[in-house]
Short mmCIF file of the C-alpha atoms (twelve columns), coordinates in Angstrom:
data_MODEL
# 
_entry.id   MODEL 
# 
loop_
_atom_site.group_PDB 
_atom_site.id 
_atom_site.type_symbol 
_atom_site.label_atom_id 
_atom_site.label_alt_id 
_atom_site.label_comp_id 
_atom_site.label_asym_id 
_atom_site.label_seq_id 
_atom_site.Cartn_x 
_atom_site.Cartn_y 
_atom_site.Cartn_z 
_atom_site.pdbx_PDB_model_num 
ATOM 1   C CA . MET A 1   34.098  130.699 124.030 1 
ATOM 2   C CA . GLY A 2   37.436  130.308 125.720 1 
ATOM 3   C CA . LEU A 3   38.975  132.485 128.355 1 
ATOM 4   C CA . TYR A 4   41.286  134.269 125.870 1 
ATOM 5   C CA . ASP A 5   39.039  134.252 122.798 1 
ATOM 6   C CA . ALA A 6   37.582  137.740 123.218 1 
ATOM 7   C CA . PHE A 7   38.035  140.100 120.235 1 
ATOM 8   C CA . ARG A 8   39.691  137.356 118.152 1 
ATOM 9   C CA . ASP A 9   38.342  136.144 114.840 1 
ATOM 10  C CA . LYS A 10  41.209  133.800 113.916 1 
ATOM 11  C CA . PRO A 11  42.078  130.412 115.432 1 
ATOM 12  C CA . PHE A 12  45.656  131.422 116.263 1 
ATOM 13  C CA . GLN A 13  47.589  133.925 118.332 1 
ATOM 14  C CA . THR A 14  47.236  137.653 117.745 1 
ATOM 15  C CA . ALA A 15  49.734  139.144 115.286 1 
ATOM 16  C CA . TYR A 16  50.393  142.861 114.965 1 
ATOM 17  C CA . GLY A 17  52.007  144.745 112.146 1 
ATOM 18  C CA . GLU A 18  55.224  146.721 112.295 1 
ATOM 19  C CA . ASN A 19  55.330  149.772 114.519 1 
ATOM 20  C CA . LYS A 20  58.753  151.242 113.867 1 
ATOM 21  C CA . THR A 21  60.022  154.030 116.094 1 
ATOM 22  C CA . ALA A 22  61.527  157.011 114.328 1 
ATOM 23  C CA . VAL A 23  65.071  158.045 115.170 1 
ATOM 24  C CA . THR A 24  65.147  160.641 117.926 1 
ATOM 25  C CA . VAL A 25  68.870  161.028 118.715 1 
ATOM 26  C CA . ASP A 26  72.209  159.828 117.414 1 
ATOM 27  C CA . VAL A 27  72.831  156.870 119.715 1 
ATOM 28  C CA . LEU A 28  76.591  156.861 119.073 1 
ATOM 29  C CA . GLU A 29  77.024  160.543 119.910 1 
ATOM 30  C CA . VAL A 30  74.901  160.244 123.052 1 
ATOM 31  C CA . GLY A 31  76.881  157.180 124.114 1 
ATOM 32  C CA . LEU A 32  80.215  158.960 123.676 1 
ATOM 33  C CA . ILE A 33  79.003  161.998 125.612 1 
ATOM 34  C CA . LEU A 34  77.695  159.749 128.383 1 
ATOM 35  C CA . ALA A 35  81.052  157.939 128.567 1 
ATOM 36  C CA . PHE A 36  82.957  161.186 129.171 1 
ATOM 37  C CA . VAL A 37  80.316  162.390 131.634 1 
ATOM 38  C CA . LEU A 38  80.752  159.187 133.643 1 
ATOM 39  C CA . LEU A 39  84.535  159.648 133.580 1 
ATOM 40  C CA . ALA A 40  84.148  163.209 134.829 1 
ATOM 41  C CA . PHE A 41  81.752  162.081 137.556 1 
ATOM 42  C CA . SER A 42  84.164  159.393 138.744 1 
ATOM 43  C CA . PHE A 43  86.916  162.009 139.073 1 
ATOM 44  C CA . PHE A 44  84.670  164.562 140.771 1 
ATOM 45  C CA . VAL A 45  83.779  162.005 143.442 1 
ATOM 46  C CA . VAL A 46  87.334  162.183 144.823 1 
ATOM 47  C CA . LEU A 47  87.481  166.002 144.860 1 
ATOM 48  C CA . PRO A 48  86.473  166.289 148.549 1 
ATOM 49  C CA . GLY A 49  89.740  164.519 149.372 1 
ATOM 50  C CA . PHE A 50  91.724  167.580 148.276 1 
ATOM 51  C CA . ARG A 51  92.130  170.708 150.344 1 
ATOM 52  C CA . HIS A 52  91.032  174.231 149.573 1 
ATOM 53  C CA . ARG A 53  92.759  175.725 146.528 1 
ATOM 54  C CA . GLU A 54  94.161  172.370 145.376 1 
ATOM 55  C CA . ARG A 55  90.594  171.137 144.969 1 
ATOM 56  C CA . LEU A 56  89.920  173.938 142.485 1 
ATOM 57  C CA . TYR A 57  93.122  173.165 140.568 1 
ATOM 58  C CA . VAL A 58  92.199  169.487 140.263 1 
ATOM 59  C CA . ALA A 59  88.672  170.336 139.086 1 
ATOM 60  C CA . ILE A 60  90.027  172.652 136.385 1 
ATOM 61  C CA . ARG A 61  92.490  170.013 135.187 1 
ATOM 62  C CA . ILE A 62  89.753  167.374 135.016 1 
ATOM 63  C CA . VAL A 63  87.305  169.556 133.092 1 
ATOM 64  C CA . VAL A 64  89.838  170.864 130.569 1 
ATOM 65  C CA . SER A 65  91.470  167.478 129.961 1 
ATOM 66  C CA . LEU A 66  88.209  165.584 129.463 1 
ATOM 67  C CA . PHE A 67  86.751  168.371 127.338 1 
ATOM 68  C CA . ILE A 68  89.653  168.171 124.880 1 
ATOM 69  C CA . GLY A 69  89.353  164.388 124.681 1 
ATOM 70  C CA . ALA A 70  85.579  164.552 124.230 1 
ATOM 71  C CA . VAL A 71  85.912  167.100 121.417 1 
ATOM 72  C CA . ILE A 72  88.414  164.893 119.587 1 
ATOM 73  C CA . ILE A 73  86.184  161.801 119.790 1 
ATOM 74  C CA . LEU A 74  82.910  163.606 119.037 1 
ATOM 75  C CA . SER A 75  84.437  165.410 116.076 1 
ATOM 76  C CA . ASN A 76  85.747  162.090 114.790 1 
ATOM 77  C CA . PHE A 77  82.414  160.280 114.959 1 
ATOM 78  C CA . GLY A 78  80.042  163.258 114.702 1 
ATOM 79  C CA . MET A 79  77.783  163.709 111.680 1 
ATOM 80  C CA . GLU A 80  77.761  167.492 111.378 1 
ATOM 81  C CA . TRP A 81  80.959  168.505 109.670 1 
ATOM 82  C CA . GLU A 82  78.561  169.977 107.119 1 
ATOM 83  C CA . HIS A 83  74.808  170.380 107.280 1 
ATOM 84  C CA . ALA A 84  71.848  171.904 105.452 1 
ATOM 85  C CA . ASP A 85  68.053  171.761 105.734 1 
ATOM 86  C CA . ILE A 86  64.996  173.023 103.843 1 
ATOM 87  C CA . GLU A 87  61.206  172.772 103.875 1 
ATOM 88  C CA . THR A 88  59.706  172.007 100.495 1 
ATOM 89  C CA . THR A 89  57.040  170.118 98.572  1 
ATOM 90  C CA . THR A 90  58.194  166.878 96.994  1 
ATOM 91  C CA . LEU A 91  56.925  163.565 95.664  1 
ATOM 92  C CA . TYR A 92  56.609  160.961 98.358  1 
ATOM 93  C CA . LYS A 93  57.752  157.608 96.988  1 
ATOM 94  C CA . ALA A 94  57.484  155.163 94.096  1 
ATOM 95  C CA . PHE A 95  54.044  153.987 92.870  1 
ATOM 96  C CA . SER A 96  52.421  157.011 94.468  1 
ATOM 97  C CA . GLY A 97  51.697  160.397 92.925  1 
ATOM 98  C CA . LYS A 98  51.223  161.918 96.351  1 
ATOM 99  C CA . GLU A 99  53.083  165.158 97.094  1 
ATOM 100 C CA . ILE A 100 53.874  166.105 100.650 1 
ATOM 101 C CA . ASN A 101 55.293  169.068 102.515 1 
ATOM 102 C CA . ALA A 102 58.400  167.915 104.321 1 
ATOM 103 C CA . HIS A 103 61.368  169.119 106.273 1 
ATOM 104 C CA . ILE A 104 64.497  167.651 104.661 1 
ATOM 105 C CA . ALA A 105 67.930  167.808 106.279 1 
ATOM 106 C CA . ILE A 106 71.360  166.514 105.353 1 
ATOM 107 C CA . LYS A 107 74.285  166.003 107.719 1 
ATOM 108 C CA . ILE A 108 77.729  165.046 106.416 1 
ATOM 109 C CA . GLY A 109 80.325  163.431 108.660 1 
ATOM 110 C CA . LEU A 110 83.733  161.897 108.137 1 
ATOM 111 C CA . ARG A 111 82.295  158.424 107.554 1 
ATOM 112 C CA . GLY A 112 79.067  159.058 105.686 1 
ATOM 113 C CA . VAL A 113 76.011  161.208 105.106 1 
ATOM 114 C CA . ASN A 114 72.788  161.259 107.111 1 
ATOM 115 C CA . VAL A 115 69.478  162.246 105.464 1 
ATOM 116 C CA . THR A 116 66.360  163.167 107.438 1 
ATOM 117 C CA . MET A 117 62.847  163.619 106.047 1 
ATOM 118 C CA . LYS A 118 59.867  164.525 108.213 1 
ATOM 119 C CA . GLY A 119 56.358  165.429 107.062 1 
ATOM 120 C CA . LYS A 120 55.089  168.958 107.712 1 
ATOM 121 C CA . PRO A 121 52.741  169.970 109.252 1 
ATOM 122 C CA . ASP A 122 51.144  166.519 109.587 1 
ATOM 123 C CA . VAL A 123 53.325  163.475 110.012 1 
ATOM 124 C CA . ASN A 124 50.811  161.118 108.405 1 
ATOM 125 C CA . VAL A 125 50.045  160.803 104.701 1 
ATOM 126 C CA . ARG A 126 47.211  158.904 103.044 1 
ATOM 127 C CA . LEU A 127 48.375  157.043 99.965  1 
ATOM 128 C CA . ASP A 128 46.406  156.144 96.844  1 
ATOM 129 C CA . ASN A 129 45.408  152.755 98.261  1 
ATOM 130 C CA . ASN A 130 44.007  154.450 101.389 1 
ATOM 131 C CA . THR A 131 46.841  153.242 103.602 1 
ATOM 132 C CA . VAL A 132 48.252  155.721 106.094 1 
ATOM 133 C CA . GLU A 133 51.994  156.086 106.671 1 
ATOM 134 C CA . LYS A 134 54.002  158.188 109.041 1 
ATOM 135 C CA . VAL A 135 56.541  160.345 107.223 1 
ATOM 136 C CA . ASP A 136 59.516  160.369 109.570 1 
ATOM 137 C CA . TYR A 137 62.657  158.941 107.979 1 
ATOM 138 C CA . ASN A 138 66.292  159.004 109.011 1 
ATOM 139 C CA . GLU A 139 68.725  157.147 106.762 1 
ATOM 140 C CA . ARG A 140 72.509  156.937 106.823 1 
ATOM 141 C CA . PHE A 141 74.755  156.147 103.858 1 
ATOM 142 C CA . HIS A 142 78.374  155.186 104.562 1 
ATOM 143 C CA . TRP A 143 81.540  155.443 102.488 1 
ATOM 144 C CA . ASN A 144 83.853  153.777 105.011 1 
ATOM 145 C CA . SER A 145 84.249  150.053 105.805 1 
ATOM 146 C CA . PRO A 146 86.348  149.960 103.745 1 
ATOM 147 C CA . TRP A 147 87.618  153.419 102.826 1 
ATOM 148 C CA . ALA A 148 87.743  152.556 99.134  1 
ATOM 149 C CA . GLN A 149 86.115  153.936 96.006  1 
ATOM 150 C CA . GLY A 150 85.272  150.523 94.591  1 
ATOM 151 C CA . ARG A 151 84.256  149.675 91.075  1 
ATOM 152 C CA . ILE A 152 81.861  151.681 88.938  1 
ATOM 153 C CA . GLY A 153 78.246  150.662 89.385  1 
ATOM 154 C CA . PHE A 154 76.271  149.171 92.246  1 
ATOM 155 C CA . GLY A 155 77.479  145.578 92.341  1 
ATOM 156 C CA . PRO A 156 79.140  143.682 95.213  1 
ATOM 157 C CA . PHE A 157 82.542  145.226 94.387  1 
ATOM 158 C CA . ALA A 158 81.261  148.796 94.204  1 
ATOM 159 C CA . GLY A 159 81.905  151.392 96.889  1 
ATOM 160 C CA . LYS A 160 80.014  151.198 100.178 1 
ATOM 161 C CA . ILE A 161 77.829  154.208 99.494  1 
ATOM 162 C CA . ASN A 162 76.846  152.847 96.060  1 
ATOM 163 C CA . ARG A 163 75.760  149.577 97.641  1 
ATOM 164 C CA . ASP A 164 73.854  151.434 100.368 1 
ATOM 165 C CA . PHE A 165 72.097  153.477 97.686  1 
ATOM 166 C CA . ARG A 166 71.017  150.373 95.769  1 
ATOM 167 C CA . GLU A 167 69.733  148.794 98.983  1 
ATOM 168 C CA . ALA A 168 67.707  151.945 99.688  1 
ATOM 169 C CA . GLN A 169 66.146  151.681 96.232  1 
ATOM 170 C CA . PHE A 170 65.039  148.120 96.923  1 
ATOM 171 C CA . LYS A 171 63.577  149.210 100.259 1 
ATOM 172 C CA . GLY A 172 61.479  151.830 98.486  1 
ATOM 173 C CA . LEU A 173 62.626  154.872 100.415 1 
ATOM 174 C CA . PRO A 174 61.104  158.268 99.556  1 
ATOM 175 C CA . TYR A 175 62.262  160.034 96.413  1 
ATOM 176 C CA . ALA A 176 63.808  162.920 98.343  1 
ATOM 177 C CA . ILE A 177 66.183  160.629 100.251 1 
ATOM 178 C CA . LEU A 178 67.198  158.728 97.112  1 
ATOM 179 C CA . TRP A 179 67.657  162.013 95.242  1 
ATOM 180 C CA . ILE A 180 70.141  163.239 97.849  1 
ATOM 181 C CA . ALA A 181 72.030  159.946 98.153  1 
ATOM 182 C CA . GLU A 182 72.422  159.652 94.380  1 
ATOM 183 C CA . TYR A 183 74.593  162.779 94.306  1 
ATOM 184 C CA . PHE A 184 77.268  160.909 96.267  1 
ATOM 185 C CA . THR A 185 77.309  157.925 93.896  1 
ATOM 186 C CA . ILE A 186 78.239  159.932 90.786  1 
ATOM 187 C CA . ASP A 187 81.944  159.607 89.943  1 
ATOM 188 C CA . GLY A 188 82.868  161.073 86.603  1 
ATOM 189 C CA . GLU A 189 84.529  164.137 85.097  1 
ATOM 190 C CA . ASN A 190 84.509  166.867 87.758  1 
ATOM 191 C CA . ILE A 191 81.396  165.541 89.515  1 
ATOM 192 C CA . ARG A 192 82.948  163.445 92.283  1 
ATOM 193 C CA . TRP A 193 81.349  164.581 95.525  1 
ATOM 194 C CA . GLY A 194 81.333  161.112 97.040  1 
ATOM 195 C CA . ARG A 195 85.022  160.591 96.298  1 
ATOM 196 C CA . SER A 196 86.090  164.007 97.596  1 
ATOM 197 C CA . TYR A 197 84.086  163.720 100.827 1 
ATOM 198 C CA . ARG A 198 85.406  160.192 101.381 1 
ATOM 199 C CA . MET A 199 89.050  161.244 100.945 1 
ATOM 200 C CA . ALA A 200 88.597  164.327 103.121 1 
ATOM 201 C CA . GLY A 201 86.956  162.228 105.820 1 
ATOM 202 C CA . PHE A 202 89.656  159.555 105.639 1 
ATOM 203 C CA . TYR A 203 92.630  161.862 106.176 1 
ATOM 204 C CA . THR A 204 90.794  164.008 108.710 1 
ATOM 205 C CA . HIS A 205 89.849  161.025 110.839 1 
ATOM 206 C CA . ILE A 206 93.508  159.904 110.778 1 
ATOM 207 C CA . CYS A 207 94.515  163.335 112.099 1 
ATOM 208 C CA . LEU A 208 91.922  163.134 114.867 1 
ATOM 209 C CA . TRP A 209 93.043  159.668 115.943 1 
ATOM 210 C CA . THR A 210 96.627  160.955 116.022 1 
ATOM 211 C CA . ALA A 211 95.480  163.917 118.119 1 
ATOM 212 C CA . PHE A 212 93.761  161.493 120.490 1 
ATOM 213 C CA . ALA A 213 97.044  159.590 120.956 1 
ATOM 214 C CA . THR A 214 99.035  162.773 121.625 1 
ATOM 215 C CA . TRP A 215 96.299  163.891 124.037 1 
ATOM 216 C CA . LEU A 216 96.810  160.707 126.079 1 
ATOM 217 C CA . ILE A 217 100.581 161.310 126.109 1 
ATOM 218 C CA . THR A 218 99.930  164.889 127.237 1 
ATOM 219 C CA . LEU A 219 97.902  163.690 130.226 1 
ATOM 220 C CA . ILE A 220 100.757 161.414 131.291 1 
ATOM 221 C CA . LEU A 221 103.446 164.070 130.869 1 
ATOM 222 C CA . PHE A 222 101.537 166.573 133.020 1 
ATOM 223 C CA . PHE A 223 102.419 164.296 135.950 1 
ATOM 224 C CA . VAL A 224 106.111 164.231 135.000 1 
ATOM 225 C CA . VAL A 225 107.559 167.237 133.135 1 
ATOM 226 C CA . ILE A 226 105.376 170.278 132.523 1 
ATOM 227 C CA . SER A 227 107.427 171.703 129.655 1 
ATOM 228 C CA . TYR A 228 107.207 168.464 127.674 1 
ATOM 229 C CA . ALA A 229 103.488 168.205 128.409 1 
ATOM 230 C CA . SER A 230 102.900 171.720 127.079 1 
ATOM 231 C CA . LEU A 231 104.769 170.822 123.890 1 
ATOM 232 C CA . PHE A 232 102.585 167.769 123.350 1 
ATOM 233 C CA . LEU A 233 99.480  169.826 124.086 1 
ATOM 234 C CA . GLY A 234 100.551 172.205 121.329 1 
ATOM 235 C CA . ILE A 235 101.134 169.235 119.020 1 
ATOM 236 C CA . THR A 236 97.630  167.974 119.799 1 
ATOM 237 C CA . GLY A 237 96.084  171.326 118.901 1 
ATOM 238 C CA . SER A 238 98.189  171.625 115.750 1 
ATOM 239 C CA . ILE A 239 97.068  168.197 114.531 1 
ATOM 240 C CA . MET A 240 93.421  169.103 115.143 1 
ATOM 241 C CA . VAL A 241 93.799  172.313 113.158 1 
ATOM 242 C CA . LEU A 242 95.620  170.359 110.440 1 
ATOM 243 C CA . GLY A 243 92.627  168.021 110.235 1 
ATOM 244 C CA . ASN A 244 90.338  170.983 109.592 1 
ATOM 245 C CA . ILE A 245 92.675  172.313 106.918 1 
ATOM 246 C CA . ILE A 246 92.783  168.916 105.220 1 
ATOM 247 C CA . TYR A 247 88.995  168.619 105.303 1 
ATOM 248 C CA . GLY A 248 88.552  172.045 103.759 1 
ATOM 249 C CA . THR A 249 91.130  171.558 100.990 1 
ATOM 250 C CA . LEU A 250 90.606  167.954 99.873  1 
ATOM 251 C CA . ARG A 251 87.035  168.571 98.718  1 
ATOM 252 C CA . TRP A 252 87.686  169.601 95.155  1 
ATOM 253 C CA . GLY A 253 85.252  170.349 92.352  1 
ATOM 254 C CA . PRO A 254 82.096  172.463 92.381  1 
ATOM 255 C CA . ASP A 255 80.211  173.087 95.603  1 
ATOM 256 C CA . LEU A 256 77.519  170.564 96.433  1 
ATOM 257 C CA . VAL A 257 74.064  171.989 95.649  1 
ATOM 258 C CA . ILE A 258 71.004  169.691 95.648  1 
ATOM 259 C CA . PRO A 259 67.963  171.459 94.134  1 
ATOM 260 C CA . PHE A 260 64.352  170.427 94.742  1 
ATOM 261 C CA . ASN A 261 62.784  173.424 93.027  1 
ATOM 262 C CA . SER A 262 63.758  176.959 92.129  1 
ATOM 263 C CA . HIS A 263 63.268  178.144 95.712  1 
ATOM 264 C CA . ALA A 264 64.492  175.161 97.719  1 
ATOM 265 C CA . LYS A 265 68.093  173.991 97.503  1 
ATOM 266 C CA . LEU A 266 70.283  172.072 99.890  1 
ATOM 267 C CA . GLU A 267 73.649  173.847 100.121 1 
ATOM 268 C CA . PRO A 268 75.743  172.295 102.925 1 
ATOM 269 C CA . THR A 269 77.837  174.584 105.102 1 
ATOM 270 C CA . TYR A 270 80.290  173.805 107.890 1 
ATOM 271 C CA . GLY A 271 78.641  172.450 111.032 1 
ATOM 272 C CA . TRP A 272 79.433  172.315 114.730 1 
ATOM 273 C CA . CYS A 273 81.898  169.417 114.408 1 
ATOM 274 C CA . PHE A 274 84.126  171.457 112.099 1 
ATOM 275 C CA . TYR A 275 84.093  174.610 114.193 1 
ATOM 276 C CA . LEU A 276 84.363  172.805 117.528 1 
ATOM 277 C CA . SER A 277 87.435  170.896 116.360 1 
ATOM 278 C CA . LEU A 278 89.004  174.051 114.909 1 
ATOM 279 C CA . LEU A 279 88.406  176.260 117.951 1 
ATOM 280 C CA . THR A 280 89.516  173.571 120.389 1 
ATOM 281 C CA . GLY A 281 92.713  173.032 118.395 1 
ATOM 282 C CA . ILE A 282 93.494  176.757 118.460 1 
ATOM 283 C CA . ALA A 283 92.717  176.881 122.186 1 
ATOM 284 C CA . CYS A 284 95.117  173.970 122.800 1 
ATOM 285 C CA . ILE A 285 97.911  175.808 120.983 1 
ATOM 286 C CA . ILE A 286 97.337  179.017 122.961 1 
ATOM 287 C CA . LEU A 287 97.107  177.112 126.245 1 
ATOM 288 C CA . ALA A 288 100.322 175.228 125.449 1 
ATOM 289 C CA . VAL A 289 102.214 178.481 124.818 1 
ATOM 290 C CA . VAL A 290 100.916 180.009 128.058 1 
ATOM 291 C CA . ILE A 291 101.870 176.964 130.149 1 
ATOM 292 C CA . TYR A 292 105.314 176.729 128.546 1 
ATOM 293 C CA . VAL A 293 106.108 180.412 129.147 1 
ATOM 294 C CA . ILE A 294 104.929 180.299 132.766 1 
ATOM 295 C CA . ASP A 295 106.900 177.128 133.413 1 
ATOM 296 C CA . LEU A 296 109.986 178.699 131.852 1 
ATOM 297 C CA . PHE A 297 109.990 181.881 133.944 1 
ATOM 298 C CA . ASN A 298 108.140 180.797 137.094 1 
ATOM 299 C CA . PRO A 299 108.144 176.995 137.410 1 
ATOM 300 C CA . THR A 300 106.875 177.083 140.995 1 
ATOM 301 C CA . VAL A 301 103.476 178.264 139.743 1 
ATOM 302 C CA . THR A 302 103.022 175.392 137.313 1 
ATOM 303 C CA . ALA A 303 104.410 172.892 139.823 1 
ATOM 304 C CA . SER A 304 101.854 174.072 142.369 1 
ATOM 305 C CA . PHE A 305 98.983  174.006 139.886 1 
ATOM 306 C CA . PHE A 306 99.777  170.536 138.524 1 
ATOM 307 C CA . ASN A 307 100.805 169.218 141.955 1 
ATOM 308 C CA . ILE A 308 104.227 167.842 141.011 1 
ATOM 309 C CA . ASP A 309 107.617 167.976 142.745 1 
ATOM 310 C CA . ILE A 310 109.458 170.982 141.378 1 
ATOM 311 C CA . LEU A 311 112.849 169.331 142.001 1 
ATOM 312 C CA . THR A 312 112.142 166.812 139.246 1 
ATOM 313 C CA . THR A 313 112.710 169.553 136.681 1 
ATOM 314 C CA . PHE A 314 115.925 170.959 138.130 1 
ATOM 315 C CA . GLU A 315 119.563 169.867 137.855 1 
ATOM 316 C CA . ASP A 316 122.222 171.582 139.955 1 
ATOM 317 C CA . GLU A 317 125.762 171.874 138.572 1 
ATOM 318 C CA . VAL A 318 128.670 172.582 140.914 1 
ATOM 319 C CA . ILE A 319 132.069 173.618 139.459 1 
ATOM 320 C CA . PHE A 320 135.266 172.730 141.320 1 
ATOM 321 C CA . LYS A 321 138.653 174.372 140.696 1 
ATOM 322 C CA . THR A 322 142.090 173.481 141.977 1 
ATOM 323 C CA . THR A 323 144.006 175.761 144.285 1 
ATOM 324 C CA . GLY A 324 146.702 177.431 142.315 1 
ATOM 325 C CA . GLY A 325 147.249 180.614 144.173 1 
ATOM 326 C CA . GLY A 326 146.237 184.021 143.037 1 
ATOM 327 C CA . GLU A 327 143.509 186.441 143.837 1 
ATOM 328 C CA . ASP A 328 141.061 184.928 141.320 1 
ATOM 329 C CA . ASP A 329 140.338 182.041 143.687 1 
ATOM 330 C CA . GLU A 330 138.669 184.363 146.145 1 
ATOM 331 C CA . GLY A 331 135.912 185.141 143.672 1 
ATOM 332 C CA . ASP A 332 134.879 181.548 143.126 1 
ATOM 333 C CA . ARG A 333 131.594 181.161 144.941 1 
ATOM 334 C CA . GLU A 334 128.599 178.855 144.716 1 
ATOM 335 C CA . PRO A 335 125.292 180.133 143.285 1 
ATOM 336 C CA . ASN A 336 123.873 180.630 146.803 1 
ATOM 337 C CA . GLY A 337 126.683 183.066 147.662 1 
ATOM 338 C CA . ASP A 338 128.785 180.722 149.853 1 
ATOM 339 C CA . ALA A 339 132.432 180.270 148.934 1 
ATOM 340 C CA . GLN A 340 133.348 176.904 147.484 1 
ATOM 341 C CA . GLU A 341 135.857 174.629 149.126 1 
ATOM 342 C CA . MET A 342 138.691 174.258 146.598 1 
ATOM 343 C CA . ARG A 343 141.023 171.292 146.774 1 
ATOM 344 C CA . PRO A 344 143.900 170.230 144.517 1 
ATOM 345 C CA . VAL A 345 143.455 167.192 142.363 1 
ATOM 346 C CA . GLU A 346 145.787 164.489 143.634 1 
ATOM 347 C CA . GLY A 347 147.668 161.954 141.504 1 
ATOM 348 C CA . ASN A 348 146.371 158.414 141.224 1 
ATOM 349 C CA . ALA A 349 147.736 155.249 142.763 1 
ATOM 350 C CA . ASN A 350 149.613 154.273 139.588 1 
ATOM 351 C CA . GLY A 351 151.920 157.171 139.910 1 
ATOM 352 C CA . GLU A 352 150.521 159.103 136.992 1 
ATOM 353 C CA . PRO A 353 151.215 162.800 137.252 1 
ATOM 354 C CA . ARG A 354 148.558 164.828 138.878 1 
ATOM 355 C CA . VAL A 355 147.156 168.043 137.560 1 
ATOM 356 C CA . GLY A 356 149.596 170.806 138.246 1 
ATOM 357 C CA . ASP A 357 148.951 173.938 140.175 1 
ATOM 358 C CA . GLY A 358 147.071 176.587 138.294 1 
ATOM 359 C CA . GLU A 359 145.311 174.158 135.950 1 
ATOM 360 C CA . GLU A 360 141.530 173.958 136.151 1 
ATOM 361 C CA . HIS A 361 139.471 170.825 136.634 1 
ATOM 362 C CA . TYR A 362 135.687 170.776 136.339 1 
ATOM 363 C CA . GLY A 363 133.319 168.228 137.770 1 
ATOM 364 C CA . ASN A 364 129.530 168.089 137.494 1 
ATOM 365 C CA . VAL A 365 127.471 166.883 140.392 1 
ATOM 366 C CA . GLU A 366 123.787 166.197 139.756 1 
ATOM 367 C CA . VAL A 367 121.437 166.696 142.690 1 
# 
C-alpha cells in the first residue's frame, strides 16, 4: 500500500463529478456598482483638501453627478425593466415524471430575458433513477448580438434568442424554463413578444447611451459655463424620459401572460430599472430648471457652489459718444454711475472726413 493509496479503489488519480455553483448575484450589475463606488471613493479621498462649506459643495456635486451616471449605466445593462415571479407545482424535466414545487421568476432587460427556477421548500429532488439533483437554475436568453430578428426557425441564421432556446433544449433544462423562453421565440400574426421586446430594448438602449454622452458633456460644462451645463443636464433627463416612453410604446400586441395553471401566471410588470430611469430623468429636468433660473437671476450663488470664476460669464459693454454740445451729454454715464469721458472722433491720416459734431459713434469694449 502506497503513501497516497488510502480510500482509492482505482489505479489512477481521484476524479470528482461536477459541483456547479448556483448563481447568487448578477456579476455585471455588481461590477458596475463597484466601479462607481470606487470612483466616488477616489473623489472623497481629496475632500479634506477643501475648506469648510466648499467641502460640502464638492461632496454634493460628486454624489449627484456619479449617481446620475450610475443610474444611466445600470438601467442600460440591468435586467429588471420588467419582472414577475410565482410559486407553483410543475414538471421537472424531460424523461422524468417528477413534479416539484418551485419558485419561478422572470426578469426582462433591454438585451434579453433572465429565468430563475429554485426548488421549494427543499432544493434537492430525487429522480426516477434514484439520482439526486439540486433545483437551482438561472438561465439567460439574449436577443442582442446582433440586434436582428433573423430567419424563422432555430438554425444558424435564426435570431439569437431562438438559437439560445434550441441550445437550452439540447442541454435538457427544466420544462418551466423552456416554457417561458419559448414565448419569446414565437413570431407570427399578433404574437410577437420577442420582436417587440427586442425593438423596445434596442431603441431604449440607444437613448441611454446618448444620455450617457450628454451626461459627460454636462460634467465638463459645469467647470466652464453654468447656464450651458444646466441646459445639457435638462437634455440628459429628457433623453432618459424619452427612453422610458419608447420602451412603453414599442411593445405592441397583447400583454405577456405565461400560465402554469389556473392559479399561477407570470404577468410581468415594470421593474426598478424602468422606474429608476424615469424618476432620475425627471429629477434631472427639474434640477436643470432650478440651476438655470438661479444662474440667471443670481449668478454669484451658482458660481460659488460650482467653484468657478464668475467673470467668465460676464461681458461688459461700454458706449462712447462724440462731444457735440447740448445738455444731453451730461446724462451719459457709465453703469457704475461715473460720467463717461467723451471725445470727438478724429479724421484718419488719409485725410478722410471725420465724423461731424453731433453724430454718434458707438464702440464695444469687451472686458
